Short mmCIF file of C-alpha atoms and ligand atoms in Angstrom, two decimals:
data_model
loop_
_atom_site.label_atom_id
_atom_site.label_comp_id
_atom_site.label_asym_id
_atom_site.label_seq_id
_atom_site.Cartn_x
_atom_site.Cartn_y
_atom_site.Cartn_z
CA UNK A 250 -8.45 -0.70 125.20
CA UNK A 251 -11.95 0.64 125.39
CA UNK A 252 -12.23 3.48 127.91
CA UNK A 253 -14.62 2.83 130.80
CA UNK A 254 -13.40 4.83 133.79
CA UNK A 255 -14.39 8.42 134.55
CA UNK A 256 -10.83 9.42 133.84
CA UNK A 257 -10.98 7.77 130.45
CA UNK A 258 -14.38 9.25 129.69
CA UNK A 259 -12.87 12.68 130.23
CA UNK A 260 -10.10 11.61 127.87
CA UNK A 261 -12.80 10.90 125.25
CA UNK A 262 -14.09 14.42 125.29
CA UNK A 263 -10.71 16.09 125.27
CA UNK A 264 -8.66 13.87 122.96
CA UNK A 265 -10.81 11.59 120.81
CA UNK A 266 -12.02 12.55 117.41
CA UNK A 267 -15.71 12.98 116.79
CA UNK A 268 -17.19 10.31 114.54
CA UNK A 269 -20.79 11.49 114.47
CA UNK A 270 -22.13 14.98 114.99
CA UNK A 271 -25.85 15.63 114.94
CA UNK A 272 -26.98 19.24 114.78
CA UNK A 273 -30.57 20.44 115.20
CA UNK A 274 -31.96 17.26 113.69
CA UNK A 275 -35.70 17.13 113.05
CA UNK A 276 -37.71 14.25 111.60
CA UNK A 277 -41.36 15.09 111.03
CA UNK A 278 -43.94 12.78 109.45
CA UNK A 279 -46.78 14.47 107.57
CA UNK A 280 -50.32 13.79 108.77
CA UNK A 281 -52.77 13.67 105.86
CA UNK A 282 -56.46 14.47 106.20
CA UNK A 283 -59.59 15.67 104.45
CA UNK A 284 -61.03 14.77 101.06
CA UNK A 285 -57.89 15.83 99.15
CA UNK A 286 -55.51 14.11 101.58
CA UNK A 287 -53.71 17.34 102.25
CA UNK A 288 -51.02 17.64 104.91
CA UNK A 289 -52.92 18.86 107.96
CA UNK A 290 -50.14 18.56 110.52
CA UNK A 291 -46.92 16.79 111.43
CA UNK A 292 -45.85 14.10 113.87
CA UNK A 293 -42.78 15.69 115.41
CA UNK A 294 -40.99 12.38 116.05
CA UNK A 295 -37.56 14.00 116.44
CA UNK A 296 -37.74 17.67 117.27
CA UNK A 297 -34.41 19.46 117.13
CA UNK A 298 -31.80 17.27 118.79
CA UNK A 299 -28.03 17.77 118.81
CA UNK A 300 -25.29 15.49 120.13
CA UNK A 301 -21.98 13.96 119.15
CA UNK A 302 -20.28 10.59 119.52
CA UNK A 303 -16.52 10.20 119.75
CA UNK A 304 -14.67 7.41 117.99
CA UNK A 305 -14.74 4.22 120.08
CA UNK A 306 -17.44 5.55 122.38
CA UNK A 307 -20.91 4.16 123.17
CA UNK A 308 -23.69 6.68 123.50
CA UNK A 309 -26.87 5.23 124.98
CA UNK A 310 -30.20 6.77 123.97
CA UNK A 311 -33.07 6.14 126.40
CA UNK A 312 -36.68 7.13 126.82
CA UNK A 313 -40.17 5.64 126.81
CA UNK A 314 -41.60 4.02 123.72
CA UNK A 315 -42.52 6.69 121.16
CA UNK A 316 -39.99 9.27 122.43
CA UNK A 317 -38.24 9.37 119.05
CA UNK A 318 -35.07 7.43 119.86
CA UNK A 319 -35.55 4.79 117.14
CA UNK A 320 -36.60 7.44 114.61
CA UNK A 321 -33.41 9.34 115.47
CA UNK A 322 -31.33 6.18 114.85
CA UNK A 323 -33.00 5.48 111.52
CA UNK A 324 -32.64 9.09 110.41
CA UNK A 325 -28.92 9.03 111.20
CA UNK A 326 -28.57 5.90 109.04
CA UNK A 327 -30.58 7.74 106.38
CA UNK A 328 -33.26 5.05 106.36
CA UNK A 329 -35.58 8.02 107.01
CA UNK A 330 -35.29 11.46 105.47
CA UNK A 331 -34.37 14.22 107.92
CA UNK A 332 -36.73 17.21 107.83
CA UNK A 333 -34.07 19.67 109.00
CA UNK A 334 -30.64 19.74 110.59
CA UNK A 335 -27.38 18.06 109.74
CA UNK A 336 -25.68 14.69 110.21
CA UNK A 337 -21.89 14.88 110.04
CA UNK A 338 -20.31 11.45 109.81
CA UNK A 339 -16.53 11.21 109.91
CA UNK A 340 -16.33 14.86 108.90
CA UNK A 341 -18.76 14.57 105.95
CA UNK A 342 -22.27 15.99 105.85
CA UNK A 343 -24.42 13.02 104.86
CA UNK A 344 -27.75 14.78 105.37
CA UNK A 345 -28.56 15.23 101.70
CA UNK A 346 -26.44 12.65 99.88
CA UNK A 347 -28.16 9.96 97.84
CA UNK A 348 -27.51 7.17 95.32
CA UNK A 349 -23.92 5.97 95.01
CA UNK A 350 -22.59 8.27 97.75
CA UNK A 351 -25.19 7.07 100.25
CA UNK A 352 -24.44 3.45 99.34
CA UNK A 353 -20.75 4.05 100.02
CA UNK A 354 -21.44 5.63 103.41
CA UNK A 355 -23.71 2.73 104.37
CA UNK A 356 -20.67 0.43 104.44
CA UNK A 357 -19.44 2.37 107.45
CA UNK A 358 -22.78 2.57 109.29
CA UNK A 359 -24.74 -0.55 110.11
CA UNK A 360 -27.76 -1.40 112.21
CA UNK A 361 -28.52 -4.22 114.61
CA UNK A 362 -32.29 -4.58 114.86
CA UNK A 363 -34.55 -5.47 117.78
CA UNK A 364 -36.13 -8.49 116.11
CA UNK A 365 -33.36 -10.48 114.45
CA UNK A 366 -35.84 -12.94 112.94
CA UNK A 367 -37.79 -10.28 111.05
CA UNK A 368 -34.54 -8.87 109.64
CA UNK A 369 -33.15 -12.23 108.43
CA UNK A 370 -34.35 -13.74 105.14
CA UNK A 371 -35.94 -17.12 106.06
CA UNK A 372 -35.23 -18.49 102.55
CA UNK A 373 -31.47 -17.90 102.68
CA UNK A 374 -28.80 -19.98 104.36
CA UNK A 375 -27.08 -18.11 107.19
CA UNK A 376 -23.80 -18.18 105.26
CA UNK A 377 -25.46 -16.37 102.34
CA UNK A 378 -27.17 -13.84 104.64
CA UNK A 379 -23.81 -12.82 106.10
CA UNK A 380 -21.97 -12.98 102.76
CA UNK A 381 -24.50 -10.83 100.89
CA UNK A 382 -23.29 -7.37 102.01
CA UNK A 383 -19.63 -8.37 101.39
CA UNK A 384 -20.52 -9.66 97.91
CA UNK A 385 -22.48 -6.49 97.08
CA UNK A 386 -19.60 -4.18 97.90
CA UNK A 387 -16.45 -6.22 97.26
CA UNK A 388 -16.34 -8.70 94.43
CA UNK A 389 -14.56 -11.61 96.06
CA UNK A 390 -14.07 -15.23 95.06
CA UNK A 391 -16.38 -17.86 96.56
CA UNK A 392 -13.64 -19.28 98.75
CA UNK A 393 -12.60 -15.83 100.03
CA UNK A 394 -16.23 -15.04 100.86
CA UNK A 395 -16.69 -18.34 102.65
CA UNK A 396 -13.53 -17.84 104.71
CA UNK A 397 -14.68 -14.36 105.75
CA UNK A 398 -18.11 -15.65 106.76
CA UNK A 399 -16.60 -18.55 108.73
CA UNK A 400 -14.38 -16.05 110.51
CA UNK A 401 -17.38 -13.85 111.36
CA UNK A 402 -19.37 -16.85 112.66
CA UNK A 403 -16.51 -17.66 114.99
CA UNK A 404 -16.23 -14.05 116.17
CA UNK A 405 -19.91 -13.98 117.17
CA UNK A 406 -19.71 -17.38 118.87
CA UNK A 407 -21.56 -19.56 116.35
CA UNK A 408 -20.32 -22.96 115.17
CA UNK A 409 -19.08 -23.43 111.57
CA UNK A 410 -22.11 -25.57 110.60
CA UNK A 411 -24.34 -22.52 111.20
CA UNK A 412 -23.24 -21.52 107.68
CA UNK A 413 -25.51 -24.15 106.12
CA UNK A 414 -28.56 -23.65 108.34
CA UNK A 415 -31.57 -21.33 108.15
CA UNK A 416 -32.58 -18.61 110.62
CA UNK A 417 -35.56 -20.57 111.98
CA UNK A 418 -33.20 -23.32 113.19
CA UNK A 419 -31.69 -20.97 115.79
CA UNK A 420 -32.78 -19.57 119.16
CA UNK A 421 -33.46 -15.84 119.59
CA UNK A 422 -30.00 -15.17 121.03
CA UNK A 423 -28.30 -17.09 118.19
CA UNK A 424 -30.36 -15.21 115.61
CA UNK A 425 -29.20 -11.94 117.12
CA UNK A 426 -25.62 -13.23 116.77
CA UNK A 427 -26.32 -13.81 113.06
CA UNK A 428 -27.66 -10.25 112.78
CA UNK A 429 -24.52 -8.95 114.49
CA UNK A 430 -22.25 -10.96 112.15
CA UNK A 431 -24.05 -9.47 109.14
CA UNK A 432 -23.74 -5.96 110.58
CA UNK A 433 -20.00 -6.54 111.08
CA UNK A 434 -19.44 -8.02 107.60
CA UNK A 435 -18.41 -4.71 106.02
CA UNK A 436 -16.24 -3.70 108.99
CA UNK A 437 -18.34 -0.60 109.80
CA UNK A 438 -17.15 2.30 111.95
CA UNK A 439 -20.54 2.92 113.57
CA UNK A 440 -23.20 0.46 114.69
CA UNK A 441 -26.65 1.67 115.65
CA UNK A 442 -28.15 -1.00 117.88
CA UNK A 443 -31.89 -0.48 118.26
CA UNK A 444 -33.17 -2.38 121.32
CA UNK A 445 -30.85 -5.29 120.41
CA UNK A 446 -31.70 -7.42 123.46
CA UNK A 447 -35.25 -6.41 124.38
CA UNK A 448 -36.78 -9.34 122.44
CA UNK A 449 -34.45 -11.88 124.11
CA UNK A 450 -34.82 -13.92 127.29
CA UNK A 451 -33.19 -12.22 130.27
CA UNK A 452 -30.84 -15.21 130.58
CA UNK A 453 -29.28 -14.55 127.16
CA UNK A 454 -29.39 -10.73 127.22
CA UNK A 455 -26.12 -10.36 129.10
CA UNK A 456 -24.34 -12.81 126.76
CA UNK A 457 -25.31 -10.73 123.74
CA UNK A 458 -24.41 -7.46 125.50
CA UNK A 459 -20.99 -8.83 126.48
CA UNK A 460 -20.46 -10.04 122.92
CA UNK A 461 -21.17 -6.51 121.63
CA UNK A 462 -18.66 -5.09 124.13
CA UNK A 463 -15.98 -7.60 123.10
CA UNK A 464 -16.57 -6.91 119.41
CA UNK A 465 -16.40 -3.17 120.04
CA UNK A 466 -12.90 -3.59 121.39
CA UNK A 467 -11.79 -6.02 118.69
CA UNK A 468 -13.22 -4.07 115.73
CA UNK A 469 -12.73 -0.58 117.13
CA UNK A 470 -16.45 0.15 116.86
CA UNK A 471 -18.48 3.17 117.88
CA UNK A 472 -22.03 2.49 119.10
CA UNK A 473 -25.27 4.37 119.29
CA UNK A 474 -27.13 2.08 121.67
CA UNK A 475 -30.90 2.63 121.77
CA UNK A 476 -32.93 1.02 124.57
CA UNK A 477 -35.73 1.68 127.03
CA UNK A 478 -34.12 -0.40 129.81
CA UNK A 479 -31.88 1.87 131.88
CA UNK A 480 -29.94 -1.01 133.46
CA UNK A 481 -29.01 -2.33 130.02
CA UNK A 482 -28.00 1.13 128.83
CA UNK A 483 -25.90 1.71 131.94
CA UNK A 484 -24.06 -1.57 131.34
CA UNK A 485 -23.25 -0.64 127.74
CA UNK A 486 -22.73 3.10 127.57
CA UNK A 487 -20.04 5.67 128.25
CA UNK A 488 -22.46 8.57 127.91
CA UNK A 489 -26.26 8.61 127.91
CA UNK A 490 -28.84 10.87 126.27
CA UNK A 491 -32.40 10.94 127.59
CA UNK A 492 -35.19 11.69 125.11
CA UNK A 493 -38.75 12.82 125.81
CA UNK A 494 -41.34 13.59 123.15
CA UNK A 495 -38.76 13.98 120.39
CA UNK A 496 -36.46 16.19 122.48
CA UNK A 497 -33.11 15.51 124.13
CA UNK A 498 -33.75 16.56 127.73
CA UNK A 499 -30.45 15.51 129.34
CA UNK A 500 -27.10 14.18 128.17
CA UNK A 501 -24.16 13.28 130.33
CA UNK A 502 -21.48 10.72 131.10
CA UNK A 503 -23.21 7.73 132.66
CA UNK A 504 -21.76 8.04 136.16
CA UNK A 505 -22.90 11.61 136.55
CA UNK A 506 -26.33 10.78 135.10
CA UNK A 507 -27.02 7.87 137.43
CA UNK A 508 -25.47 9.48 140.52
CA UNK A 509 -27.15 12.85 140.07
CA UNK A 510 -29.87 12.99 137.42
CA UNK A 511 -30.87 16.62 136.93
CA UNK A 512 -33.96 16.58 134.73
CA UNK A 513 -37.18 15.66 136.59
CA UNK A 514 -37.98 13.13 133.84
CA UNK A 515 -34.59 11.43 134.20
CA UNK A 516 -35.04 11.44 137.99
CA UNK A 517 -38.36 9.59 137.54
CA UNK A 518 -36.83 7.05 135.14
CA UNK A 519 -33.88 6.34 137.43
CA UNK A 520 -36.10 6.08 140.52
CA UNK A 521 -37.92 3.20 138.79
CA UNK A 522 -34.78 1.04 138.45
CA UNK A 523 -35.05 -1.75 141.04
CA UNK A 524 -32.15 -1.80 143.50
CA UNK A 525 -30.95 -5.36 144.20
CA UNK A 526 -29.67 -4.28 147.64
CA UNK A 527 -32.69 -4.18 150.04
CA UNK A 528 -30.75 -1.91 152.46
CA UNK A 529 -30.86 0.90 149.91
CA UNK A 530 -34.51 1.87 149.79
CA UNK A 531 -35.31 4.73 147.45
CA UNK A 532 -38.50 6.54 146.76
CA UNK A 533 -40.01 5.90 143.39
CA UNK A 534 -41.26 8.98 141.53
CA UNK A 535 -44.56 8.10 139.87
CA UNK A 536 -45.37 10.27 136.88
CA UNK A 537 -49.03 11.08 136.33
CA UNK A 538 -50.71 11.54 132.96
CA UNK A 539 -49.79 10.18 129.56
CA UNK A 540 -47.09 11.26 127.15
CA UNK A 541 -48.74 13.99 125.02
CA UNK A 542 -49.22 13.47 121.28
CA UNK A 543 -46.17 14.38 119.17
CA UNK A 544 -48.64 15.84 116.62
CA UNK A 545 -49.59 18.55 119.07
CA UNK A 546 -46.84 18.78 121.69
CA UNK A 547 -47.41 21.14 124.63
CA UNK A 548 -46.12 24.71 124.43
CA UNK A 549 -43.07 25.51 126.53
CA UNK A 550 -41.29 22.56 128.14
CA UNK A 551 -42.61 19.36 126.53
CA UNK A 552 -42.58 17.67 129.96
CA UNK A 553 -44.51 20.39 131.86
CA UNK A 554 -47.96 18.67 131.93
CA UNK A 555 -46.40 15.74 133.86
CA UNK A 556 -43.59 17.45 135.72
CA UNK A 557 -43.83 17.48 139.54
CA UNK A 558 -41.55 20.56 139.60
CA UNK A 559 -43.32 22.62 136.91
CA UNK A 560 -43.40 26.41 137.38
CA UNK A 561 -45.33 29.12 135.54
CA UNK A 562 -42.47 29.76 133.16
CA UNK A 563 -42.43 26.10 132.08
CA UNK A 564 -45.65 26.32 130.04
CA UNK A 565 -44.48 29.50 128.32
CA UNK A 566 -40.92 28.99 127.14
CA UNK A 567 -39.06 25.90 125.98
CA UNK A 568 -35.80 25.29 127.86
CA UNK A 569 -32.70 24.69 125.77
CA UNK A 570 -30.04 22.10 126.51
CA UNK A 571 -27.25 23.78 128.49
CA UNK A 572 -24.16 22.58 130.30
CA UNK A 573 -24.68 22.86 134.05
CA UNK A 574 -21.79 20.62 135.14
CA UNK A 575 -18.74 19.48 133.16
CA UNK A 576 -19.98 17.17 130.35
CA UNK A 577 -23.54 17.23 131.78
CA UNK A 578 -26.21 19.11 129.85
CA UNK A 579 -29.89 19.47 130.72
CA UNK A 580 -32.92 21.23 129.25
CA UNK A 581 -34.84 22.49 132.27
CA UNK A 582 -35.67 25.94 133.72
CA UNK A 583 -34.64 24.76 137.19
CA UNK A 584 -30.99 25.15 136.21
FE1 SF4 B 152 -40.18 20.51 134.78
FE2 SF4 B 152 -40.13 23.08 134.12
FE3 SF4 B 152 -37.90 21.66 134.12
FE4 SF4 B 152 -39.75 21.24 132.28
S1 SF4 B 152 -38.57 23.09 132.57
S2 SF4 B 152 -38.64 19.70 133.39
S3 SF4 B 152 -41.61 21.54 133.45
S4 SF4 B 152 -39.18 22.17 135.89
#
């Protein structure tokens, strides 16, 4: 069974094996300028983040658009080259591998994208889209392949005749089910889901989220679940990391994070979640100013120009992520 209670979450940290360990990961994009197109600076999209995910766990990654969460996901999958740091997957350092070794690792790490339509080939039948990764890695007979694809269609809740149709014949939610079936085809250990429901109607979002939860249990999956919607992340995750301007500013089990957010940025994000119960009125924290440019991030705490609690020290030194409660780490000088 997939652990969900606080007790079980504690069991994760003490007993479960680590599947993914990220240490001091940086992903910088060069900024070119001048007549000779020299590198004149860097976009610090991911700026020194560290975290781990236990086997069978879901870690949610949240933050505003541009905070680096999607870049972090793509770097972990090695779709982007890390600038510094290490990515340990199932005990192996995959930071610098390439060619055949990277191809092998990719069987165990798959991605579910935000826009399922853009990631599905419109010229291919759905059956072929799902069969392609299996065919590329395991030479199977046509009938074996077809049986596997039919099985996957059933698992994601699509009818058998979906095999012969094309992506444009399906609704957004059904297309995301096709994307999920393809991601599952190689029986991966880790799925990185990057805003998997944000392009879908609210009415179908929960169906897709519940499908992901059911598949996690059935296939023993580990998830890195990236989203900007805190209610969605709360529904899906065991632990949650909050990113701001390429930095991890807080990471904790979800109950502790929602009950007592410690970082002023997390407090502002959580205060913006609408409460369906009108008896529980809470004050919304409105942040002023824009997110600074990741090309020229502020000195000291990256959040200090917008932080309602900022002190003199905050513009001078950058706080590091430290554990202030069991399994609850925060990067802020207040603690
Ligand atoms: Fe705010 Fe200072 Fe904490 Fe940064 S370190 S979040 S500026 S109080």
